[in-house]
Tab-separated table of C-alpha atoms and ligand atoms in Angstrom:
chain	number	residue	atom	x	y	z
A	1189	MET	CA	3.710	0.886	12.485
A	1190	ASN	CA	4.835	1.610	8.947
A	1191	VAL	CA	8.190	2.920	10.169
A	1192	TYR	CA	8.582	-0.299	12.142
A	1193	ASP	CA	7.569	-2.526	9.203
A	1194	SER	CA	10.046	-0.689	6.968
A	1195	GLU	CA	12.817	-1.200	9.539
A	1196	VAL	CA	12.022	-4.896	9.836
A	1197	LEU	CA	12.026	-5.324	6.056
A	1198	LYS	CA	15.281	-3.398	5.819
A	1199	GLY	CA	16.779	-5.744	8.416
A	1200	ILE	CA	15.677	-8.791	6.404
A	1201	LEU	CA	17.089	-7.305	3.188
A	1202	PHE	CA	20.414	-6.465	4.894
A	1203	LYS	CA	20.652	-10.106	5.929
A	1204	LYS	CA	20.353	-11.022	2.269
A	1205	GLY	CA	23.260	-8.749	1.411
A	1206	TYR	CA	21.438	-5.599	0.391
A	1207	SER	CA	22.677	-2.212	1.540
A	1208	GLU	CA	20.927	1.108	1.637
A	1209	THR	CA	21.126	4.056	-0.735
A	1210	ILE	CA	19.177	7.291	-0.774
A	1211	LYS	CA	19.878	7.773	-4.486
A	1212	PRO	CA	17.165	6.046	-6.553
A	1213	GLN	CA	19.400	5.951	-9.638
A	1214	GLU	CA	21.869	3.732	-7.737
A	1215	ALA	CA	19.234	1.317	-6.442
A	1216	ASP	CA	18.558	-2.263	-7.576
A	1217	LEU	CA	15.315	-2.204	-5.639
A	1218	ILE	CA	13.012	0.667	-4.679
A	1219	VAL	CA	10.395	0.008	-2.010
A	1220	VAL	CA	7.584	2.388	-1.098
A	1221	ASN	CA	5.642	1.662	2.074
A	1222	THR	CA	2.144	3.135	2.114
A	1223	CYS	CA	-0.634	4.313	4.430
A	1224	SER	CA	-4.380	4.215	3.697
A	1225	VAL	CA	-5.738	6.017	6.751
A	1226	ARG	CA	-6.529	9.191	4.799
A	1227	GLU	CA	-6.939	9.827	1.077
A	1228	HIS	CA	-4.214	12.462	1.080
A	1229	ALA	CA	-1.566	9.871	2.035
A	1230	GLU	CA	-2.705	7.658	-0.834
A	1231	THR	CA	-2.609	10.463	-3.409
A	1232	ARG	CA	0.934	11.313	-2.338
A	1233	ALA	CA	2.053	7.681	-2.541
A	1234	ILE	CA	0.800	7.354	-6.135
A	1235	GLY	CA	2.553	10.604	-7.065
A	1236	ARG	CA	5.802	9.399	-5.529
A	1237	LEU	CA	5.585	5.997	-7.208
A	1238	ASN	CA	4.980	7.508	-10.632
A	1239	GLU	CA	7.923	9.829	-10.073
A	1240	LEU	CA	10.123	6.853	-9.130
A	1241	SER	CA	8.898	4.882	-12.157
A	1242	ARG	CA	11.124	6.995	-14.379
A	1243	TYR	CA	14.259	5.358	-12.904
A	1244	LYS	CA	12.859	2.042	-14.027
A	1245	LEU	CA	12.279	3.371	-17.518
A	1246	GLU	CA	15.923	4.439	-17.632
A	1247	ASN	CA	17.094	1.121	-16.197
A	1248	PRO	CA	14.590	-1.770	-16.544
A	1249	GLU	CA	16.740	-3.901	-14.174
A	1250	ILE	CA	15.526	-1.834	-11.209
A	1251	LYS	CA	12.716	-3.501	-9.279
A	1252	LEU	CA	9.908	-1.303	-7.991
A	1253	ALA	CA	7.792	-2.514	-5.068
A	1254	VAL	CA	4.818	-1.025	-3.263
A	1255	ILE	CA	4.049	-2.489	0.144
A	1256	GLY	CA	1.710	-1.891	3.071
A	1257	CYS	CA	-1.865	-0.786	3.620
A	1258	MET	CA	-2.504	0.785	0.252
A	1259	ALA	CA	-1.069	-2.244	-1.550
A	1260	GLN	CA	-3.402	-4.385	0.539
A	1261	ARG	CA	-6.368	-2.161	-0.278
A	1262	LEU	CA	-5.824	-1.735	-4.015
A	1263	GLY	CA	-4.165	-5.029	-4.967
A	1264	GLU	CA	-4.278	-5.588	-8.766
A	1265	LYS	CA	-5.764	-2.112	-9.249
A	1266	PHE	CA	-2.403	-0.654	-8.258
A	1267	LEU	CA	-0.929	-1.882	-11.558
A	1268	LYS	CA	-3.317	0.420	-13.420
A	1269	GLU	CA	-2.277	3.417	-11.318
A	1270	VAL	CA	1.450	2.643	-11.546
A	1271	PRO	CA	2.186	0.351	-14.510
A	1272	ALA	CA	5.927	0.142	-13.743
A	1273	LEU	CA	5.385	-1.828	-10.513
A	1274	ASP	CA	7.028	-5.255	-10.108
A	1275	PHE	CA	5.576	-6.082	-6.684
A	1276	VAL	CA	2.367	-5.190	-4.835
A	1277	LEU	CA	2.678	-6.738	-1.368
A	1278	GLY	CA	0.097	-6.367	1.387
A	1279	THR	CA	0.607	-5.699	5.080
A	1280	GLU	CA	1.788	-9.208	5.960
A	1281	GLU	CA	3.143	-10.365	2.604
A	1282	LEU	CA	5.660	-7.518	2.626
A	1283	PHE	CA	8.040	-9.498	4.836
A	1284	LYS	CA	8.312	-12.082	2.046
A	1285	LEU	CA	9.714	-9.557	-0.445
A	1286	PRO	CA	13.272	-11.015	-0.243
A	1287	GLU	CA	11.909	-14.492	-1.116
A	1288	TYR	CA	9.893	-13.115	-4.006
A	1289	LEU	CA	12.960	-11.292	-5.319
A	1290	ASP	CA	14.656	-14.684	-5.814
A	1291	LYS	CA	11.898	-15.935	-8.075
A	1292	LYS	CA	12.170	-14.943	-11.693
A	1293	ASN	CA	8.818	-13.320	-12.310
A	1294	GLU	CA	7.915	-12.267	-15.800
A	1295	LYS	CA	4.760	-10.565	-14.632
A	1296	PRO	CA	4.251	-8.190	-11.707
A	1297	LEU	CA	3.545	-10.079	-8.497
A	1298	VAL	CA	0.512	-9.190	-6.360
A	1299	ALA	CA	0.376	-10.939	-2.942
A	1300	LEU	CA	-2.197	-9.989	-0.338
A	1301	SER	CA	-2.766	-12.940	1.950
A	1302	LEU	CA	-3.504	-12.096	5.581
A	1303	SER	CA	-2.539	-15.104	7.639
A	1304	ARG	CA	-3.168	-15.012	11.339
A	1305	LEU	CA	0.564	-14.397	11.635
A	1306	ARG	CA	1.363	-14.176	15.317
A	1307	GLU	CA	4.963	-13.250	15.213
A	1308	ILE	CA	7.594	-11.754	13.037
A	1309	GLN	CA	10.219	-14.470	13.073
A	1310	VAL	CA	13.133	-12.342	11.975
A	1311	LEU	CA	14.769	-10.087	14.506
A	1312	PRO	CA	15.541	-7.008	12.507
A	1313	ARG	CA	19.084	-5.685	12.516
A	1314	ARG	CA	18.707	-2.161	13.803
A	1315	LYS	CA	22.100	-0.842	14.836
A	1316	HIS	CA	23.055	2.658	15.963
A	1317	ILE	CA	19.674	3.567	17.314
A	1318	CYS	CA	18.977	4.619	20.861
A	1319	THR	CA	15.224	4.346	20.610
A	1320	ALA	CA	13.188	1.777	18.669
A	1321	PHE	CA	9.678	0.593	17.992
A	1322	VAL	CA	8.663	-2.952	18.880
A	1323	ALA	CA	5.309	-4.187	17.570
A	1324	ILE	CA	3.436	-6.174	20.186
A	1325	SER	CA	0.336	-6.686	18.104
A	1326	ARG	CA	-0.831	-6.276	14.546
A	1327	GLY	CA	-4.251	-5.556	13.073
A	1328	CYS	CA	-7.374	-4.331	14.832
A	1329	ASP	CA	-10.811	-5.692	15.735
A	1330	ASN	CA	-12.424	-2.414	16.748
A	1331	PHE	CA	-13.951	-1.321	13.450
A	1332	CYS	CA	-14.396	2.354	14.330
A	1333	SER	CA	-16.813	3.411	11.612
A	1334	TYR	CA	-14.397	5.791	9.826
A	1335	CYS	CA	-11.308	3.595	9.898
A	1336	VAL	CA	-9.768	1.434	7.196
A	1337	VAL	CA	-7.143	-0.220	9.433
A	1338	PRO	CA	-9.106	-3.401	10.347
A	1339	TYR	CA	-9.678	-4.026	6.626
A	1340	VAL	CA	-6.083	-3.545	5.522
A	1341	ARG	CA	-4.262	-4.977	8.527
A	1342	GLY	CA	-6.710	-7.748	9.333
A	1343	PRO	CA	-7.812	-9.049	12.734
A	1344	GLU	CA	-5.852	-8.281	15.884
A	1345	LYS	CA	-2.954	-10.673	16.470
A	1346	HIS	CA	-0.745	-10.558	19.549
A	1347	ARG	CA	2.911	-11.524	19.584
A	1348	LYS	CA	4.132	-13.829	22.319
A	1349	VAL	CA	5.595	-12.215	25.437
A	1350	SER	CA	8.783	-14.257	24.956
A	1351	ASP	CA	9.231	-13.018	21.359
A	1352	ILE	CA	8.723	-9.405	22.419
A	1353	ILE	CA	11.290	-9.753	25.204
A	1354	LYS	CA	13.721	-11.420	22.779
A	1355	GLU	CA	13.412	-8.474	20.404
A	1356	VAL	CA	13.882	-5.948	23.233
A	1357	GLN	CA	16.995	-7.808	24.381
A	1358	CYS	CA	18.387	-7.849	20.867
A	1359	LEU	CA	17.861	-4.078	20.653
A	1360	ILE	CA	19.594	-3.554	24.009
A	1361	GLU	CA	22.632	-5.412	22.624
A	1362	TYR	CA	22.745	-2.925	19.767
A	1363	GLY	CA	22.788	-0.026	22.223
A	1364	CYS	CA	19.093	0.822	22.321
A	1365	ARG	CA	18.008	2.674	25.494
A	1366	GLU	CA	14.277	3.111	24.945
A	1367	VAL	CA	11.573	1.012	23.327
A	1368	SER	CA	8.139	2.105	22.170
A	1369	LEU	CA	5.742	-0.821	22.262
A	1370	ILE	CA	3.338	-0.312	19.397
A	1371	GLY	CA	0.044	-1.701	18.179
A	1372	GLN	CA	-3.265	-0.302	16.951
A	1373	ASN	CA	-4.691	-0.923	20.381
A	1374	VAL	CA	-1.893	-1.947	22.740
A	1375	ASN	CA	-3.976	-2.118	25.876
A	1376	SER	CA	-6.136	-4.965	24.596
A	1377	TYR	CA	-2.955	-7.098	24.509
A	1378	LYS	CA	-3.261	-10.655	25.794
A	1379	ASP	CA	-0.920	-13.643	25.665
A	1380	ASP	CA	-1.115	-16.740	27.763
A	1381	GLY	CA	-2.599	-15.075	30.837
A	1382	TYR	CA	-0.540	-11.883	30.451
A	1383	ASP	CA	-2.313	-8.611	29.778
A	1384	PHE	CA	-0.689	-5.355	28.698
A	1385	ALA	CA	0.151	-4.233	32.244
A	1386	ASP	CA	1.861	-7.610	32.816
A	1387	LEU	CA	3.784	-7.168	29.589
A	1388	LEU	CA	5.011	-3.738	30.739
A	1389	ARG	CA	6.236	-5.352	33.957
A	1390	GLU	CA	8.094	-8.058	32.006
A	1391	VAL	CA	9.748	-5.528	29.656
A	1392	SER	CA	10.706	-3.466	32.746
A	1393	LYS	CA	12.719	-6.425	34.026
A	1394	THR	CA	15.111	-6.185	31.060
A	1395	ASP	CA	18.019	-3.719	30.951
A	1396	ILE	CA	16.104	-1.268	28.774
A	1397	GLN	CA	16.105	2.206	30.342
A	1398	ARG	CA	12.779	3.618	29.208
A	1399	ILE	CA	9.511	2.210	27.906
A	1400	ARG	CA	6.764	3.953	25.957
A	1401	PHE	CA	3.683	2.618	24.243
A	1402	MET	CA	0.969	3.613	21.810
A	1403	THR	CA	-1.894	3.596	20.948
A	1404	SER	CA	-4.311	3.006	23.818
A	1405	HIS	CA	-8.042	2.775	23.220
A	1406	PRO	CA	-10.049	4.524	25.968
A	1407	ARG	CA	-12.376	1.522	26.244
A	1408	ASP	CA	-9.483	-0.760	27.210
A	1409	LEU	CA	-7.676	1.560	29.612
A	1410	SER	CA	-7.882	-0.491	32.808
A	1411	PRO	CA	-7.183	0.665	36.382
A	1412	LYS	CA	-4.483	-2.020	36.386
A	1413	LEU	CA	-2.693	-0.343	33.476
A	1414	ILE	CA	-2.891	3.077	35.140
A	1415	GLN	CA	-1.459	1.500	38.273
A	1416	ALA	CA	1.358	-0.130	36.277
A	1417	MET	CA	2.223	3.215	34.677
A	1418	ALA	CA	2.320	4.838	38.090
A	1419	PHE	CA	4.573	2.222	39.664
A	1420	LEU	CA	6.903	0.979	36.944
A	1421	GLU	CA	9.750	3.460	36.913
A	1422	LYS	CA	10.921	2.710	33.412
A	1423	VAL	CA	7.501	3.387	31.901
A	1424	CYS	CA	7.380	7.010	30.759
A	1425	GLU	CA	4.552	9.216	32.035
A	1426	HIS	CA	3.001	9.652	28.624
A	1427	LEU	CA	-0.399	8.413	27.542
A	1428	HIS	CA	-1.639	8.747	23.969
A	1429	LEU	CA	-5.393	8.358	24.288
A	1430	PRO	CA	-7.339	9.244	21.133
A	1431	LEU	CA	-10.568	11.096	21.914
A	1432	GLN	CA	-11.615	11.657	18.250
A	1433	SER	CA	-14.615	13.875	19.124
A	1434	GLY	CA	-16.101	15.682	22.110
A	1435	SER	CA	-19.695	15.058	21.005
A	1436	ASP	CA	-21.438	11.940	22.301
A	1437	LYS	CA	-23.624	11.847	19.209
A	1438	ILE	CA	-20.530	11.716	16.980
A	1439	LEU	CA	-18.645	9.282	19.245
A	1440	ASP	CA	-21.621	6.987	18.955
A	1441	LYS	CA	-21.661	7.280	15.153
A	1442	MET	CA	-17.940	6.600	15.162
A	1443	ASP	CA	-18.577	3.355	17.105
A	1444	ARG	CA	-15.939	4.369	19.643
A	1445	LYS	CA	-17.840	2.695	22.518
A	1446	TYR	CA	-17.240	5.391	25.149
A	1447	SER	CA	-18.863	8.722	25.987
A	1448	SER	CA	-17.231	12.063	26.704
A	1449	GLU	CA	-18.056	11.444	30.404
A	1450	ASP	CA	-16.260	8.071	30.329
A	1451	TYR	CA	-13.263	9.756	28.753
A	1452	LEU	CA	-13.177	12.525	31.372
A	1453	ARG	CA	-13.340	9.930	34.154
A	1454	LEU	CA	-10.346	8.099	32.662
A	1455	VAL	CA	-8.361	11.319	32.398
A	1456	ASP	CA	-9.117	12.197	36.024
A	1457	SER	CA	-8.138	8.753	37.198
A	1458	ALA	CA	-4.882	8.687	35.175
A	1459	ARG	CA	-3.904	12.220	36.220
A	1460	SER	CA	-4.599	11.576	39.882
A	1461	LYS	CA	-2.436	8.442	39.941
A	1462	ILE	CA	0.400	9.206	37.509
A	1463	GLN	CA	2.513	12.190	38.487
A	1464	ASN	CA	3.462	14.611	35.691
A	1465	LEU	CA	1.370	12.714	33.184
A	1466	SER	CA	1.667	13.976	29.632
A	1467	LEU	CA	-1.588	13.350	27.787
A	1468	THR	CA	-1.879	13.425	23.995
A	1469	THR	CA	-4.711	12.596	21.636
A	1470	ASP	CA	-6.095	12.244	18.104
A	1471	LEU	CA	-9.083	14.299	16.923
A	1472	ILE	CA	-11.179	14.220	13.765
A	1473	VAL	CA	-13.259	17.168	12.529
A	1474	GLY	CA	-16.032	17.091	9.946
A	1475	PHE	CA	-17.276	13.536	10.515
A	1476	PRO	CA	-20.618	12.936	8.685
A	1477	GLY	CA	-23.415	14.631	10.621
A	1478	GLU	CA	-21.052	16.818	12.689
A	1479	LYS	CA	-23.004	20.022	13.284
A	1480	ASP	CA	-21.514	23.195	14.648
A	1481	ASP	CA	-22.660	22.367	18.192
A	1482	ASP	CA	-20.955	18.940	17.961
A	1483	PHE	CA	-17.750	20.654	16.934
A	1484	GLN	CA	-18.138	23.143	19.807
A	1485	LYS	CA	-18.260	20.142	22.155
A	1486	THR	CA	-14.908	18.988	20.782
A	1487	LEU	CA	-13.481	22.465	21.421
A	1488	GLU	CA	-14.942	22.426	24.947
A	1489	MET	CA	-13.413	19.024	25.736
A	1490	VAL	CA	-10.022	20.113	24.396
A	1491	ASP	CA	-10.230	23.300	26.420
A	1492	LYS	CA	-11.219	21.425	29.565
A	1493	ILE	CA	-8.748	18.541	29.316
A	1494	GLU	CA	-5.740	20.566	28.125
A	1495	PHE	CA	-3.850	17.966	26.110
A	1496	ASP	CA	-0.085	18.285	25.866
A	1497	SER	CA	-0.392	17.795	22.132
A	1498	ALA	CA	-2.803	16.404	19.575
A	1499	PHE	CA	-2.873	14.986	16.077
A	1500	MET	CA	-5.801	16.672	14.356
A	1501	PHE	CA	-7.366	15.545	11.097
A	1502	LYS	CA	-10.133	16.370	8.650
A	1503	TYR	CA	-12.439	13.404	8.169
A	1504	SER	CA	-11.517	11.509	5.018
A	1505	PRO	CA	-14.103	9.036	3.659
A	1506	ARG	CA	-12.593	5.568	3.213
A	1507	GLU	CA	-14.257	3.112	0.874
A	1508	GLY	CA	-15.434	-0.083	2.567
A	1509	THR	CA	-15.892	1.487	6.007
A	1510	LYS	CA	-19.293	1.933	7.652
A	1511	ALA	CA	-19.058	5.745	7.643
A	1512	PHE	CA	-18.442	5.693	3.884
A	1513	LEU	CA	-22.135	4.821	3.514
A	1514	SER	CA	-23.110	8.135	5.160
A	1515	GLU	CA	-23.002	11.304	3.138
A	1516	ASP	CA	-19.750	13.251	3.630
A	1517	ASP	CA	-21.926	16.257	4.404
A	1518	VAL	CA	-19.544	18.740	6.031
A	1519	PRO	CA	-18.262	20.935	3.176
A	1520	GLN	CA	-14.497	21.004	2.637
A	1521	GLU	CA	-14.256	24.738	3.539
A	1522	GLU	CA	-16.093	24.068	6.787
A	1523	LYS	CA	-13.755	21.153	7.622
A	1524	ILE	CA	-10.764	23.422	7.016
A	1525	LYS	CA	-12.282	26.153	9.198
A	1526	ARG	CA	-12.975	23.740	12.050
A	1527	LEU	CA	-9.540	22.180	11.793
A	1528	GLN	CA	-7.866	25.586	11.928
A	1529	ALA	CA	-9.905	26.660	14.959
A	1530	LEU	CA	-9.023	23.413	16.724
A	1531	ILE	CA	-5.320	23.684	15.865
A	1532	GLU	CA	-5.224	27.282	17.141
A	1533	LEU	CA	-6.846	26.327	20.443
A	1534	GLN	CA	-4.548	23.336	20.938
A	1535	LYS	CA	-1.480	25.422	20.041
A	1536	ASP	CA	-2.288	27.920	22.804
A	1537	ILE	CA	-2.891	25.136	25.319
A	1538	ALA	CA	0.355	23.358	24.403
A	1539	LYS	CA	2.295	26.612	24.696
A	1540	LYS	CA	0.841	27.305	28.134
A	1541	LYS	CA	1.548	23.751	29.327
A	1542	ASN	CA	5.081	23.766	27.928
A	1543	GLN	CA	5.848	27.129	29.495
A	1544	GLU	CA	4.805	25.763	32.878
A	1545	LEU	CA	7.861	23.505	32.551
A	1546	VAL	CA	10.301	26.428	32.397
A	1547	GLY	CA	12.575	26.222	35.429
A	1548	LYS	CA	11.835	22.508	35.880
A	1549	THR	CA	14.046	19.539	35.057
A	1550	GLU	CA	13.333	17.007	32.298
A	1551	GLU	CA	15.087	13.677	31.871
A	1552	VAL	CA	16.087	13.640	28.210
A	1553	LEU	CA	17.259	10.775	26.015
A	1554	ILE	CA	19.496	12.378	23.398
A	1555	ASP	CA	18.744	11.025	19.930
A	1556	GLY	CA	20.622	13.352	17.575
A	1557	LYS	CA	21.374	16.900	16.527
A	1558	SER	CA	18.795	19.638	16.116
A	1559	LYS	CA	17.779	20.050	12.483
A	1560	ARG	CA	17.708	23.835	12.711
A	1561	ASP	CA	21.014	24.328	14.478
A	1562	LYS	CA	23.400	21.420	14.029
A	1563	ALA	CA	25.466	22.596	16.995
A	1564	ASN	CA	22.650	21.703	19.390
A	1565	TRP	CA	21.772	18.225	20.597
A	1566	LYS	CA	18.128	17.208	20.792
A	1567	GLY	CA	16.153	14.472	22.476
A	1568	LYS	CA	12.877	13.479	24.058
A	1569	GLY	CA	11.774	14.015	27.637
A	1570	ARG	CA	9.797	11.350	29.452
A	1571	SER	CA	6.725	13.358	28.432
A	1572	ASN	CA	7.625	12.619	24.771
A	1573	LYS	CA	8.255	16.345	24.207
A	1574	THR	CA	11.202	17.340	22.045
A	1575	VAL	CA	13.910	19.137	23.990
A	1576	ILE	CA	16.659	21.169	22.290
A	1577	ILE	CA	19.822	21.425	24.327
A	1578	SER	CA	22.059	24.435	23.841
A	1579	LYS	CA	25.508	25.359	25.136
A	1580	GLU	CA	27.017	21.884	24.895
A	1581	LYS	CA	30.427	21.542	23.321
A	1582	GLU	CA	30.092	19.992	19.869
A	1583	ASN	CA	32.948	17.559	20.365
A	1584	LYS	CA	31.225	15.859	23.280
A	1585	ASP	CA	29.328	12.794	22.019
A	1586	LEU	CA	26.021	12.743	23.819
A	1587	PHE	CA	24.150	10.436	21.420
A	1588	GLY	CA	22.155	7.831	23.360
A	1589	LYS	CA	22.863	9.430	26.742
A	1590	ILE	CA	20.110	10.148	29.254
A	1591	VAL	CA	20.723	13.557	30.826
A	1592	LYS	CA	18.938	15.945	33.165
A	1593	VAL	CA	18.002	19.159	31.376
A	1594	ARG	CA	16.860	22.395	33.002
A	1595	ILE	CA	14.158	23.934	30.813
A	1596	THR	CA	14.816	27.595	30.024
A	1597	LYS	CA	12.333	28.336	27.224
A	1598	ALA	CA	9.300	26.735	25.561
A	1599	ASP	CA	6.937	27.183	22.626
A	1600	SER	CA	3.912	25.162	21.497
A	1601	PHE	CA	5.971	22.292	20.101
A	1602	THR	CA	9.431	22.345	21.667
A	1603	LEU	CA	11.236	22.773	24.968
A	1604	PHE	CA	14.697	24.359	25.154
A	1605	GLY	CA	17.171	23.893	27.976
A	1606	GLU	CA	20.629	23.318	29.340
A	1607	ILE	CA	22.164	20.199	30.856
A	1608	GLU	CA	22.317	20.399	34.649
A	1609	LYS	CA	25.851	20.214	35.913
B	1856	SAH	N1	-5.343	2.658	16.443
B	1856	SAH	C1	-5.211	3.999	16.715
B	1856	SAH	C2	-4.968	4.914	15.534
B	1856	SAH	C3	-5.094	4.461	14.147
B	1856	SAH	S1	-5.141	5.628	12.858
B	1856	SAH	C4	-6.444	4.464	17.465
B	1856	SAH	O1	-7.421	3.812	17.561
B	1856	SAH	O2	-6.402	5.543	17.961
B	1856	SAH	C5	-4.569	7.120	13.575
B	1856	SAH	C6	-5.587	8.200	13.625
B	1856	SAH	O3	-5.987	8.569	12.323
B	1856	SAH	C7	-6.878	7.868	14.325
B	1856	SAH	O4	-6.794	7.963	15.715
B	1856	SAH	C8	-7.836	8.892	13.757
B	1856	SAH	O5	-7.816	10.088	14.505
B	1856	SAH	C9	-7.241	9.156	12.391
B	1856	SAH	N2	-8.092	8.592	11.340
B	1856	SAH	C10	-8.388	7.298	11.115
B	1856	SAH	N3	-9.225	7.166	10.070
B	1856	SAH	C11	-9.490	8.418	9.628
B	1856	SAH	C12	-10.297	8.953	8.583
B	1856	SAH	N4	-11.023	8.171	7.803
B	1856	SAH	N5	-10.303	10.300	8.417
B	1856	SAH	C13	-9.585	11.103	9.212
B	1856	SAH	N6	-8.803	10.662	10.212
B	1856	SAH	C14	-8.751	9.327	10.429
B	1857	SF4	FE1	-8.881	2.285	13.516
B	1857	SF4	FE2	-10.403	2.303	15.691
B	1857	SF4	FE3	-8.753	0.244	15.230
B	1857	SF4	FE4	-7.752	2.625	15.885
B	1857	SF4	S1	-9.059	1.329	17.174
B	1857	SF4	S2	-7.036	1.274	14.235
B	1857	SF4	S3	-9.157	4.035	14.889
B	1857	SF4	S4	-10.533	0.807	13.990
C-alpha cells in the first residue's frame, strides 16, 4: 500500500511539474513514506530522516516531508524526533502535499485528518510499467489485537467499481499488463451491490492480461470468491491468506475470528477448486502468552499446509493496540529462536514445492533484468514466484511480454528456466 501511495503522490507531483531524482543533494523536496506495522520499520525511518536532514542544513531551501502511517501515529511528536521536518502528513493528508507546498508556511505543517475519503480522485501517471498496484479499499475495521493499521489508516473505505475500472483502463493505456488489486482486506470489498468476486469479474472484462489481489482475510474468504478464482482466466492462481498462528489459543487472543480448523477447511476448499493454486501466508511468532506448545502448533500447521512462501515476523508491541496491554512475555532470544526454526522449516518446504515445478511450464510476465546477472530477464509466474530466464539474446526486448518458460532449476525463493520455442 505504501508503494502504491508513493506512486500516486509521485504522479500528482509530476503533474505539478516536478521530476524525480535519486540524488538528495539535487532535490527541492525529499519525501519519506513510512510504515508503523513493526517497531523496526519506525526506527529505520527515523534514522533515514535524520540522515537526510543534513541536506537541509546545507541548503535550507530543501523541503523535507514525512508521510504515511508513522506520520499519522506520531503527529507533532515527529518534530521532536526530526527537527528539520517541514511536513508531517498522515495517511490521507499525504495526497494534499502539492497543495501544501504552494502555501508559504513559516512553521512545520502537521496534518492528520482522516476523512472517510472514498476515492483517490487523481489518476496517477505511471508510465513504463508492466505491472501495477491498484488500491480498491483503504483502512481496516478488523482490529486484530496486535495491529496498528486500523488506528493509522482509519476505518475501511471502498472505492467505487467505476473508479477502479477507470484506473485499470488508464494503466492499460500506459502499457500495463497486470494489476494487483490491493487493500488491507480485499475480500470484504463492497460497492453498490458488488462484492469482491463481482469486482474481479468486472476487472476481467477490461483488456488487462492478468489480475492479482492481496490481502485476503480468512474470515471473508467466500465460496463465491474461490469459484471466481477458479473460473476467471485472468485471475492468477495465487492466494495470500495470512494464518498468523497455528494455535487456537493465540488466534483467539489475536482476535482473528477463525480457528486452525476453519483455516484448514478453507485451504482444502481452495486447493480442490483452483488448479495449481499457490498459497502464501503471514506468520507471527512470540505473541504475548505464546508457549512452546503454541509455537509447535504453528510449525505443525506450516508443515501440514505446505505454503509456497511466507512472510514471518517476530511480534512487535504497538502502542494503542489491545495486545500492547498484555505483557510482551516471550523473551527476545526466544522470539529469534522460534523465528529461525520457522524460517528453516518454510525454506525446506518452499524448496521442495519449487523443485516439483522443474520440467513444467510457467507463464511468466517479464518485468526487467535479473539483479544478479544483468544478461538474464526476470519475471513473475502466475504463482507470483520469481522466474529467472537464461539463454535469451540480450538485444531482444522482452520487457512486458508474457512468455511460456520451461523450468529447469529451482531453489527456495526462485525458479530458473528457458523460454519455450
Ligand atoms: N491486512 C493484512 C496485513 C497487514 S500487516 C492482513 O490482515 O493480513 C502485514 C502483516 O504484518 C500481518 O499479516 C502480520 O503478520 C504482520 N504484523 C502486523 N502487526 C504486527 C505486529 N505488531 N508485530 C509483528 N507482526 C505484525
Ligand atoms: Fe491489521 Fe488485522 Fe486489519 Fe490486517 S486485518 S490490517 S492484520 S487489523
